[in-house]
PDB file of C-alpha atoms and ligand atoms in Angstrom:
ATOM      1  CA  UNK A   1      20.746  26.348 -16.106  1.00 86.00           C
ATOM      2  CA  UNK A   2      16.919  26.133 -14.231  1.00 94.00           C
ATOM      3  CA  UNK A   3      17.063  24.825 -10.576  1.00 97.00           C
ATOM      4  CA  UNK A   4      15.073  22.089  -9.047  1.00 97.00           C
ATOM      5  CA  UNK A   5      13.631  24.255  -6.092  1.00 96.00           C
ATOM      6  CA  UNK A   6      12.676  26.998  -9.650  1.00 97.00           C
ATOM      7  CA  UNK A   7      11.448  24.359 -11.943  1.00 97.00           C
ATOM      8  CA  UNK A   8       8.723  23.769  -8.602  1.00 97.00           C
ATOM      9  CA  UNK A   9       7.663  27.175  -8.178  1.00 97.00           C
ATOM     10  CA  UNK A  10       7.275  28.218 -12.212  1.00 97.00           C
ATOM     11  CA  UNK A  11       5.059  24.658 -12.045  1.00 98.00           C
ATOM     12  CA  UNK A  12       3.254  25.700  -9.141  1.00 98.00           C
ATOM     13  CA  UNK A  13       1.790  29.010 -11.238  1.00 98.00           C
ATOM     14  CA  UNK A  14       0.035  26.415 -12.927  1.00 98.00           C
ATOM     15  CA  UNK A  15      -0.950  22.988 -10.635  1.00 98.00           C
ATOM     16  CA  UNK A  16      -1.440  22.778  -7.348  1.00 98.00           C
ATOM     17  CA  UNK A  17       1.581  23.209  -5.239  1.00 97.00           C
ATOM     18  CA  UNK A  18       1.541  19.672  -4.385  1.00 97.00           C
ATOM     19  CA  UNK A  19       1.279  18.078  -7.721  1.00 98.00           C
ATOM     20  CA  UNK A  20       4.044  20.052  -8.777  1.00 98.00           C
ATOM     21  CA  UNK A  21       6.024  19.279  -6.299  1.00 98.00           C
ATOM     22  CA  UNK A  22       5.179  15.506  -6.535  1.00 98.00           C
ATOM     23  CA  UNK A  23       5.847  16.021 -10.389  1.00 98.00           C
ATOM     24  CA  UNK A  24       9.872  17.649 -10.304  1.00 98.00           C
ATOM     25  CA  UNK A  25      10.954  15.262  -7.147  1.00 97.00           C
ATOM     26  CA  UNK A  26       9.530  12.613  -9.516  1.00 97.00           C
ATOM     27  CA  UNK A  27      11.490  13.885 -12.740  1.00 98.00           C
ATOM     28  CA  UNK A  28      14.422  15.179 -11.062  1.00 97.00           C
ATOM     29  CA  UNK A  29      14.980  11.758  -8.718  1.00 96.00           C
ATOM     30  CA  UNK A  30      14.628  13.838  -6.393  1.00 95.00           C
ATOM     31  CA  UNK A  31      12.764  13.457  -2.108  1.00 95.00           C
ATOM     32  CA  UNK A  32      10.876  16.624  -0.930  1.00 95.00           C
ATOM     33  CA  UNK A  33      14.456  16.421   1.692  1.00 96.00           C
ATOM     34  CA  UNK A  34      16.672  17.355  -1.263  1.00 93.00           C
ATOM     35  CA  UNK A  35      13.869  19.713  -2.601  1.00 94.00           C
ATOM     36  CA  UNK A  36      14.474  21.598   0.753  1.00 94.00           C
ATOM     37  CA  UNK A  37      17.836  21.118   1.188  1.00 97.00           C
ATOM     38  CA  UNK A  38      19.503  21.409  -2.535  1.00 96.00           C
ATOM     39  CA  UNK A  39      16.544  23.501  -3.649  1.00 96.00           C
ATOM     40  CA  UNK A  40      19.247  24.451  -6.292  1.00 96.00           C
ATOM     41  CA  UNK A  41      20.464  21.460  -8.297  1.00 96.00           C
ATOM     42  CA  UNK A  42      20.365  21.829 -11.079  1.00 96.00           C
ATOM     43  CA  UNK A  43      17.404  20.121 -14.114  1.00 95.00           C
ATOM     44  CA  UNK A  44      18.555  19.384 -17.706  1.00 96.00           C
ATOM     45  CA  UNK A  45      16.704  20.704 -20.254  1.00 96.00           C
ATOM     46  CA  UNK A  46      15.948  17.680 -21.147  1.00 97.00           C
ATOM     47  CA  UNK A  47      14.268  16.825 -17.634  1.00 98.00           C
ATOM     48  CA  UNK A  48      12.866  20.088 -17.814  1.00 97.00           C
ATOM     49  CA  UNK A  49      11.129  19.445 -20.761  1.00 98.00           C
ATOM     50  CA  UNK A  50       9.817  16.299 -19.221  1.00 98.00           C
ATOM     51  CA  UNK A  51       8.567  18.098 -16.593  1.00 98.00           C
ATOM     52  CA  UNK A  52       7.278  20.689 -18.440  1.00 98.00           C
ATOM     53  CA  UNK A  53       5.153  17.736 -20.819  1.00 98.00           C
ATOM     54  CA  UNK A  54       4.223  16.344 -16.758  1.00 98.00           C
ATOM     55  CA  UNK A  55       2.663  19.217 -15.921  1.00 98.00           C
ATOM     56  CA  UNK A  56       0.822  20.764 -19.708  1.00 98.00           C
ATOM     57  CA  UNK A  57      -1.557  17.574 -19.384  1.00 98.00           C
ATOM     58  CA  UNK A  58      -2.204  17.898 -15.115  1.00 98.00           C
ATOM     59  CA  UNK A  59      -3.180  20.907 -15.838  1.00 98.00           C
ATOM     60  CA  UNK A  60      -5.520  19.370 -19.075  1.00 97.00           C
ATOM     61  CA  UNK A  61      -6.933  17.035 -15.757  1.00 97.00           C
ATOM     62  CA  UNK A  62      -4.944  13.967 -15.877  1.00 98.00           C
ATOM     63  CA  UNK A  63      -4.838  12.019 -13.433  1.00 98.00           C
ATOM     64  CA  UNK A  64      -1.748  12.998 -10.871  1.00 98.00           C
ATOM     65  CA  UNK A  65      -1.282   9.317 -10.261  1.00 98.00           C
ATOM     66  CA  UNK A  66      -1.200   7.698 -13.907  1.00 98.00           C
ATOM     67  CA  UNK A  67       1.942  10.703 -14.825  1.00 98.00           C
ATOM     68  CA  UNK A  68       3.346   9.512 -11.980  1.00 98.00           C
ATOM     69  CA  UNK A  69       2.868   5.961 -12.519  1.00 98.00           C
ATOM     70  CA  UNK A  70       2.327   5.337  -8.854  1.00 98.00           C
ATOM     71  CA  UNK A  71      -1.281   5.047  -6.624  1.00 98.00           C
ATOM     72  CA  UNK A  72      -0.849   4.344  -2.578  1.00 98.00           C
ATOM     73  CA  UNK A  73      -3.824   1.776  -1.609  1.00 98.00           C
ATOM     74  CA  UNK A  74      -3.938   0.217   1.767  1.00 98.00           C
ATOM     75  CA  UNK A  75      -0.189   2.029   3.122  1.00 97.00           C
ATOM     76  CA  UNK A  76       1.031  -0.178   0.103  1.00 98.00           C
ATOM     77  CA  UNK A  77       2.534   1.664  -3.567  1.00 98.00           C
ATOM     78  CA  UNK A  78       1.108   0.058  -6.596  1.00 98.00           C
ATOM     79  CA  UNK A  79       1.710   0.709 -10.671  1.00 98.00           C
ATOM     80  CA  UNK A  80      -1.181   2.503 -12.247  1.00 98.00           C
ATOM     81  CA  UNK A  81      -1.579   2.625 -16.002  1.00 98.00           C
ATOM     82  CA  UNK A  82      -4.538   4.024 -18.122  1.00 98.00           C
ATOM     83  CA  UNK A  83      -5.202   0.447 -18.412  1.00 98.00           C
ATOM     84  CA  UNK A  84      -6.282   0.385 -14.857  1.00 98.00           C
ATOM     85  CA  UNK A  85      -8.919   2.332 -12.745  1.00 98.00           C
ATOM     86  CA  UNK A  86      -6.601   4.410  -9.475  1.00 98.00           C
ATOM     87  CA  UNK A  87      -7.398   3.123  -6.667  1.00 98.00           C
ATOM     88  CA  UNK A  88      -9.957   4.861  -4.204  1.00 97.00           C
ATOM     89  CA  UNK A  89      -9.422   5.133  -0.518  1.00 96.00           C
ATOM     90  CA  UNK A  90     -13.129   4.146  -0.100  1.00 96.00           C
ATOM     91  CA  UNK A  91     -11.785   0.286  -1.103  1.00 98.00           C
ATOM     92  CA  UNK A  92      -9.811  -0.364   2.245  1.00 97.00           C
ATOM     93  CA  UNK A  93     -13.336  -1.146   3.707  1.00 98.00           C
ATOM     94  CA  UNK A  94     -13.663  -4.351   1.788  1.00 98.00           C
ATOM     95  CA  UNK A  95     -10.132  -5.092   2.739  1.00 98.00           C
ATOM     96  CA  UNK A  96     -10.728  -4.312   6.062  1.00 98.00           C
ATOM     97  CA  UNK A  97     -14.508  -6.378   5.585  1.00 98.00           C
ATOM     98  CA  UNK A  98     -12.042  -9.139   3.728  1.00 98.00           C
ATOM     99  CA  UNK A  99      -9.522  -9.575   6.134  1.00 98.00           C
ATOM    100  CA  UNK A 100     -11.835  -9.836   9.020  1.00 98.00           C
ATOM    101  CA  UNK A 101     -13.774 -12.542   7.289  1.00 98.00           C
ATOM    102  CA  UNK A 102     -11.103 -14.077   5.596  1.00 98.00           C
ATOM    103  CA  UNK A 103      -8.783 -14.651   9.611  1.00 97.00           C
ATOM    104  CA  UNK A 104     -11.800 -17.127  10.277  1.00 96.00           C
ATOM    105  CA  UNK A 105     -10.576 -19.295   8.178  1.00 96.00           C
ATOM    106  CA  UNK A 106      -7.019 -21.059   8.672  1.00 96.00           C
ATOM    107  CA  UNK A 107      -6.273 -21.643   5.037  1.00 97.00           C
ATOM    108  CA  UNK A 108      -9.094 -19.548   2.673  1.00 98.00           C
ATOM    109  CA  UNK A 109      -9.165 -19.396  -1.203  1.00 98.00           C
ATOM    110  CA  UNK A 110     -10.271 -16.071  -2.072  1.00 98.00           C
ATOM    111  CA  UNK A 111     -11.245 -14.482  -5.598  1.00 98.00           C
ATOM    112  CA  UNK A 112     -10.886 -11.152  -6.319  1.00 99.00           C
ATOM    113  CA  UNK A 113     -13.196 -10.411  -9.579  1.00 98.00           C
ATOM    114  CA  UNK A 114     -11.888  -7.478 -12.282  1.00 98.00           C
ATOM    115  CA  UNK A 115      -8.943  -7.289  -9.988  1.00 98.00           C
ATOM    116  CA  UNK A 116      -7.167  -4.383 -12.117  1.00 98.00           C
ATOM    117  CA  UNK A 117      -4.020  -3.129 -10.961  1.00 98.00           C
ATOM    118  CA  UNK A 118      -4.604  -5.919  -8.335  1.00 98.00           C
ATOM    119  CA  UNK A 119      -4.826  -3.805  -5.164  1.00 98.00           C
ATOM    120  CA  UNK A 120      -7.650  -5.919  -3.533  1.00 98.00           C
ATOM    121  CA  UNK A 121      -5.903  -9.448  -4.586  1.00 98.00           C
ATOM    122  CA  UNK A 122      -2.707  -8.437  -4.081  1.00 98.00           C
ATOM    123  CA  UNK A 123      -2.730  -6.627  -0.517  1.00 98.00           C
ATOM    124  CA  UNK A 124      -5.022  -9.590   0.862  1.00 98.00           C
ATOM    125  CA  UNK A 125      -2.246 -12.105   0.311  1.00 98.00           C
ATOM    126  CA  UNK A 126      -0.506  -9.981   2.037  1.00 97.00           C
ATOM    127  CA  UNK A 127      -2.454  -9.186   5.124  1.00 98.00           C
ATOM    128  CA  UNK A 128      -3.393 -12.998   4.698  1.00 98.00           C
ATOM    129  CA  UNK A 129      -0.558 -15.435   4.212  1.00 95.00           C
ATOM    130  CA  UNK A 130      -1.609 -18.768   4.406  1.00 97.00           C
ATOM    131  CA  UNK A 131      -4.742 -17.829   1.802  1.00 98.00           C
ATOM    132  CA  UNK A 132      -4.914 -18.681  -1.806  1.00 98.00           C
ATOM    133  CA  UNK A 133      -5.474 -15.588  -4.023  1.00 98.00           C
ATOM    134  CA  UNK A 134      -7.064 -15.606  -7.792  1.00 98.00           C
ATOM    135  CA  UNK A 135      -7.255 -12.782  -8.967  1.00 98.00           C
ATOM    136  CA  UNK A 136      -9.766 -12.181 -12.481  1.00 98.00           C
ATOM    137  CA  UNK A 137      -9.593  -9.836 -15.056  1.00 98.00           C
ATOM    138  CA  UNK A 138     -11.079  -9.582 -18.730  1.00 98.00           C
ATOM    139  CA  UNK A 139      -8.170  -6.724 -19.539  1.00 98.00           C
ATOM    140  CA  UNK A 140      -5.342  -8.245 -20.172  1.00 98.00           C
ATOM    141  CA  UNK A 141      -3.709  -4.993 -19.554  1.00 98.00           C
ATOM    142  CA  UNK A 142      -4.463  -4.837 -16.673  1.00 98.00           C
ATOM    143  CA  UNK A 143      -3.402  -8.355 -15.527  1.00 98.00           C
ATOM    144  CA  UNK A 144      -0.285  -7.252 -17.215  1.00 98.00           C
ATOM    145  CA  UNK A 145      -0.206  -4.581 -14.797  1.00 98.00           C
ATOM    146  CA  UNK A 146      -1.574  -6.626 -11.890  1.00 98.00           C
ATOM    147  CA  UNK A 147       1.058  -9.248 -12.280  1.00 98.00           C
ATOM    148  CA  UNK A 148       4.115  -6.233 -11.881  1.00 98.00           C
ATOM    149  CA  UNK A 149       2.356  -5.090  -8.624  1.00 98.00           C
ATOM    150  CA  UNK A 150       2.242  -8.793  -7.214  1.00 98.00           C
ATOM    151  CA  UNK A 151       5.695  -8.906  -8.275  1.00 98.00           C
ATOM    152  CA  UNK A 152       6.712  -5.815  -6.756  1.00 98.00           C
ATOM    153  CA  UNK A 153       5.007  -7.053  -3.740  1.00 98.00           C
ATOM    154  CA  UNK A 154       6.348 -10.733  -3.397  1.00 98.00           C
ATOM    155  CA  UNK A 155       2.291 -11.745  -3.879  1.00 98.00           C
ATOM    156  CA  UNK A 156       1.619 -14.553  -4.959  1.00 98.00           C
ATOM    157  CA  UNK A 157      -1.652 -14.408  -6.428  1.00 98.00           C
ATOM    158  CA  UNK A 158      -2.774 -16.885  -9.409  1.00 98.00           C
ATOM    159  CA  UNK A 159      -3.439 -14.069 -12.535  1.00 98.00           C
ATOM    160  CA  UNK A 160      -6.122 -15.480 -14.744  1.00 98.00           C
ATOM    161  CA  UNK A 161      -8.078 -13.543 -18.077  1.00 98.00           C
ATOM    162  CA  UNK A 162     -11.836 -13.296 -18.870  1.00 98.00           C
ATOM    163  CA  UNK A 163     -14.871 -12.183 -18.128  1.00 97.00           C
ATOM    164  CA  UNK A 164     -16.240 -12.632 -14.137  1.00 98.00           C
ATOM    165  CA  UNK A 165     -16.549 -15.981 -13.444  1.00 98.00           C
ATOM    166  CA  UNK A 166     -15.615 -17.017 -16.865  1.00 98.00           C
ATOM    167  CA  UNK A 167     -12.410 -18.312 -16.192  1.00 98.00           C
ATOM    168  CA  UNK A 168     -12.906 -19.846 -12.979  1.00 98.00           C
ATOM    169  CA  UNK A 169     -14.448 -23.760 -14.164  1.00 97.00           C
ATOM    170  CA  UNK A 170     -16.643 -25.082 -11.479  1.00 96.00           C
ATOM    171  CA  UNK A 171     -14.166 -24.101  -8.949  1.00 98.00           C
ATOM    172  CA  UNK A 172     -15.972 -23.095  -4.957  1.00 98.00           C
ATOM    173  CA  UNK A 173     -13.961 -20.198  -2.759  1.00 98.00           C
ATOM    174  CA  UNK A 174     -14.172 -19.204   0.812  1.00 98.00           C
ATOM    175  CA  UNK A 175     -14.413 -15.239  -0.426  1.00 98.00           C
ATOM    176  CA  UNK A 176     -15.726 -13.531  -3.525  1.00 98.00           C
ATOM    177  CA  UNK A 177     -14.825 -10.116  -3.329  1.00 98.00           C
ATOM    178  CA  UNK A 178     -14.986  -7.614  -6.503  1.00 98.00           C
ATOM    179  CA  UNK A 179     -15.283  -2.985  -6.619  1.00 98.00           C
ATOM    180  CA  UNK A 180     -16.539  -3.864 -10.333  1.00 98.00           C
ATOM    181  CA  UNK A 181     -17.771  -1.173 -11.809  1.00 98.00           C
ATOM    182  CA  UNK A 182     -21.103   0.441 -11.300  1.00 98.00           C
ATOM    183  CA  UNK A 183     -21.208   4.047 -11.802  1.00 98.00           C
ATOM    184  CA  UNK A 184     -24.184   4.305 -13.473  1.00 97.00           C
ATOM    185  CA  UNK A 185     -24.001   5.406 -17.667  1.00 96.00           C
ATOM    186  CA  UNK A 186     -24.374   9.137 -18.913  1.00 95.00           C
ATOM    187  CA  UNK A 187     -23.424  10.347 -14.101  1.00 97.00           C
ATOM    188  CA  UNK A 188     -22.072  13.203 -14.612  1.00 97.00           C
ATOM    189  CA  UNK A 189     -19.918  12.122 -11.986  1.00 96.00           C
ATOM    190  CA  UNK A 190     -18.326  10.594 -14.663  1.00 97.00           C
ATOM    191  CA  UNK A 191     -17.101  13.611 -17.072  1.00 97.00           C
ATOM    192  CA  UNK A 192     -15.402  15.358 -13.494  1.00 96.00           C
ATOM    193  CA  UNK A 193     -11.910  15.311 -11.419  1.00 95.00           C
ATOM    194  CA  UNK A 194     -10.672  12.927 -13.998  1.00 97.00           C
ATOM    195  CA  UNK A 195     -12.578   9.661 -14.860  1.00 98.00           C
ATOM    196  CA  UNK A 196     -12.261  10.149 -18.200  1.00 98.00           C
ATOM    197  CA  UNK A 197      -9.071   9.543 -18.251  1.00 98.00           C
ATOM    198  CA  UNK A 198      -9.280   6.291 -16.707  1.00 98.00           C
ATOM    199  CA  UNK A 199     -10.527   3.012 -18.391  1.00 98.00           C
ATOM    200  CA  UNK A 200     -14.193   3.449 -18.779  1.00 97.00           C
ATOM    201  CA  UNK A 201     -15.353  -0.128 -18.893  1.00 96.00           C
ATOM    202  CA  UNK A 202     -13.635  -0.401 -15.083  1.00 98.00           C
ATOM    203  CA  UNK A 203     -15.648   2.828 -14.173  1.00 98.00           C
ATOM    204  CA  UNK A 204     -19.706   1.954 -15.439  1.00 98.00           C
ATOM    205  CA  UNK A 205     -21.454  -1.182 -17.189  1.00 97.00           C
ATOM    206  CA  UNK A 206     -21.744   1.460 -20.361  1.00 95.00           C
ATOM    207  CA  UNK A 207     -26.208   0.108 -20.134  1.00 97.00           C
ATOM    208  CA  UNK A 208     -27.729   3.072 -21.415  1.00 96.00           C
ATOM    209  CA  UNK A 209     -30.334   4.718 -19.506  1.00 95.00           C
ATOM    210  CA  UNK A 210     -29.450   1.773 -17.219  1.00 96.00           C
ATOM    211  CA  UNK A 211     -28.770   1.350 -12.999  1.00 97.00           C
ATOM    212  CA  UNK A 212     -25.657   0.895 -13.269  1.00 98.00           C
ATOM    213  CA  UNK A 213     -25.978  -2.459 -11.859  1.00 98.00           C
ATOM    214  CA  UNK A 214     -25.610  -5.564 -14.564  1.00 98.00           C
ATOM    215  CA  UNK A 215     -22.270  -6.137 -13.628  1.00 98.00           C
ATOM    216  CA  UNK A 216     -23.110  -6.777 -10.134  1.00 98.00           C
ATOM    217  CA  UNK A 217     -26.443  -8.626 -11.374  1.00 98.00           C
ATOM    218  CA  UNK A 218     -23.726 -10.798 -12.707  1.00 98.00           C
ATOM    219  CA  UNK A 219     -21.188 -11.400  -9.561  1.00 98.00           C
ATOM    220  CA  UNK A 220     -24.331 -11.670  -7.371  1.00 98.00           C
ATOM    221  CA  UNK A 221     -26.238 -14.103  -9.127  1.00 98.00           C
ATOM    222  CA  UNK A 222     -24.177 -16.273  -9.237  1.00 98.00           C
ATOM    223  CA  UNK A 223     -21.586 -16.355  -6.510  1.00 98.00           C
ATOM    224  CA  UNK A 224     -23.494 -19.195  -4.760  1.00 98.00           C
ATOM    225  CA  UNK A 225     -22.792 -21.575  -7.835  1.00 98.00           C
ATOM    226  CA  UNK A 226     -18.993 -20.067  -6.759  1.00 98.00           C
ATOM    227  CA  UNK A 227     -18.799 -20.456  -2.746  1.00 98.00           C
ATOM    228  CA  UNK A 228     -18.326 -22.968  -0.962  1.00 98.00           C
ATOM    229  CA  UNK A 229     -20.516 -23.398   2.262  1.00 97.00           C
ATOM    230  CA  UNK A 230     -19.780 -20.275   5.220  1.00 97.00           C
ATOM    231  CA  UNK A 231     -17.924 -18.252   2.256  1.00 98.00           C
ATOM    232  CA  UNK A 232     -18.696 -15.177   2.079  1.00 98.00           C
ATOM    233  CA  UNK A 233     -19.425 -12.688  -0.852  1.00 98.00           C
ATOM    234  CA  UNK A 234     -17.796  -9.261  -0.628  1.00 98.00           C
ATOM    235  CA  UNK A 235     -19.250  -6.503  -3.591  1.00 98.00           C
ATOM    236  CA  UNK A 236     -18.182  -2.707  -3.165  1.00 98.00           C
ATOM    237  CA  UNK A 237     -21.090  -0.481  -5.017  1.00 98.00           C
ATOM    238  CA  UNK A 238     -22.049   2.843  -5.255  1.00 98.00           C
ATOM    239  CA  UNK A 239     -23.243   5.346  -2.512  1.00 97.00           C
ATOM    240  CA  UNK A 240     -27.116   4.892  -3.392  1.00 97.00           C
ATOM    241  CA  UNK A 241     -26.918   0.978  -4.548  1.00 98.00           C
ATOM    242  CA  UNK A 242     -26.422  -0.258  -1.317  1.00 98.00           C
ATOM    243  CA  UNK A 243     -30.609  -1.416  -0.565  1.00 98.00           C
ATOM    244  CA  UNK A 244     -30.489  -2.889  -4.012  1.00 98.00           C
ATOM    245  CA  UNK A 245     -27.966  -5.076  -4.181  1.00 98.00           C
ATOM    246  CA  UNK A 246     -28.584  -6.399  -0.416  1.00 98.00           C
ATOM    247  CA  UNK A 247     -32.164  -7.384  -2.410  1.00 98.00           C
ATOM    248  CA  UNK A 248     -29.778  -9.012  -5.426  1.00 98.00           C
ATOM    249  CA  UNK A 249     -27.960 -10.684  -2.958  1.00 98.00           C
ATOM    250  CA  UNK A 250     -31.274 -12.133  -0.865  1.00 98.00           C
ATOM    251  CA  UNK A 251     -32.656 -13.258  -4.735  1.00 98.00           C
ATOM    252  CA  UNK A 252     -28.980 -14.866  -5.058  1.00 98.00           C
ATOM    253  CA  UNK A 253     -29.997 -17.193  -2.117  1.00 98.00           C
ATOM    254  CA  UNK A 254     -27.264 -15.730   0.501  1.00 98.00           C
ATOM    255  CA  UNK A 255     -28.125 -14.976   4.156  1.00 98.00           C
ATOM    256  CA  UNK A 256     -26.591 -13.230   6.882  1.00 98.00           C
ATOM    257  CA  UNK A 257     -27.031 -10.020   4.256  1.00 98.00           C
ATOM    258  CA  UNK A 258     -25.437  -6.665   5.523  1.00 98.00           C
ATOM    259  CA  UNK A 259     -24.395  -4.186   4.766  1.00 98.00           C
ATOM    260  CA  UNK A 260     -20.932  -1.488   5.617  1.00 98.00           C
ATOM    261  CA  UNK A 261     -19.899   2.193   5.561  1.00 98.00           C
ATOM    262  CA  UNK A 262     -17.192   3.573   4.282  1.00 96.00           C
ATOM    263  CA  UNK A 263     -14.931   6.573   6.193  1.00 92.00           C
ATOM    264  CA  UNK A 264     -17.678   9.247   4.348  1.00 94.00           C
ATOM    265  CA  UNK A 265     -20.367   7.174   6.208  1.00 96.00           C
ATOM    266  CA  UNK A 266     -21.681   5.984   2.746  1.00 97.00           C
ATOM    267  CA  UNK A 267     -22.985   2.259   2.228  1.00 98.00           C
ATOM    268  CA  UNK A 268     -20.500   1.387   0.211  1.00 98.00           C
ATOM    269  CA  UNK A 269     -19.399  -2.982   0.647  1.00 98.00           C
ATOM    270  CA  UNK A 270     -22.360  -4.926   0.344  1.00 98.00           C
ATOM    271  CA  UNK A 271     -22.408  -8.562   1.328  1.00 98.00           C
ATOM    272  CA  UNK A 272     -23.653 -12.203   1.967  1.00 98.00           C
ATOM    273  CA  UNK A 273     -22.981 -15.755   2.936  1.00 98.00           C
ATOM    274  CA  UNK A 274     -23.820 -19.444   1.600  1.00 98.00           C
ATOM    275  CA  UNK A 275     -24.876 -21.209   4.581  1.00 95.00           C
TER     276      UNK A 275
HETATM  277  N1  LIG B   1     -15.797   4.926  -6.485  1.00 72.93           N
HETATM  278  C1  LIG B   1     -15.054   5.265  -7.842  1.00 72.93           C
HETATM  279  C2  LIG B   1     -16.104   6.231  -8.375  1.00 72.93           C
HETATM  280  O1  LIG B   1     -17.178   6.746  -8.274  1.00 72.93           O
HETATM  281  C3  LIG B   1     -15.935   3.856  -8.733  1.00 72.93           C
HETATM  282  C4  LIG B   1     -15.564   2.868  -8.789  1.00 72.93           C
HETATM  283  C5  LIG B   1     -15.718   1.164  -9.670  1.00 72.93           C
HETATM  284  O2  LIG B   1     -16.595   1.729 -10.480  1.00 72.93           O
HETATM  285  N2  LIG B   1     -15.722   0.831  -9.127  1.00 72.93           N
HETATM  286  O3  LIG B   1     -15.283   7.060  -8.655  1.00 72.93           O
END
């Protein structure tokens, strides 16, 4: 019978050693400590076959997060499936900015447009316990994943199915956050690093020959109609889109327009306030 350590060693010949370890731990239901302390623990033929299938998929470029059905964001663990984008560390900037704005009000009303796995809405609910949080997504599969994540983190989030503002009627918010699709259609980046396995509608607006900003135009363009006086819109965008997004924020009638740098020093989030 193959041991967990042997299985790890064999998998490491085919994929990254850390990925191999995480897949072995996932399939065997063991921890890193078990792997070191009990290396001879056997893996049944069934589990070995399951591991082999996962290693094959990883070797084929499928993101580890989908194979583990789990991704970390802001120190929390979230379920992810191919129905949702895998959370990116740069999006934590959006959380920090939203918390900074949200803390200035006793009970802010916040909406997350295009919530996907729900990471923004759920993290904000945890960090701003007095806030009322709504999360919108056009994809019911995504909302199912987000609901699981909300339950997992006992986050009280109202989920609504629909396109951007459409399920919100005339409701106004103190804070609108969004990490929308913004990668330009046809960008070679979409063919790399596992992105082909992610929902393309979460990555790109799909406008052939466009600038990637179609969704951002809708979100920013309608922000003033859904913000309370003094309310903020904060939106993530591509590494080279900050100036264009600031123009859109100004054109939408927002003030105090600014962009903020992520940890790589890239202008990653822009925002403005309704005076
Ligand atoms: N930052 C992601 C990427 O470049 C895209 C996220 C998004 O479109 N919202 O892979």
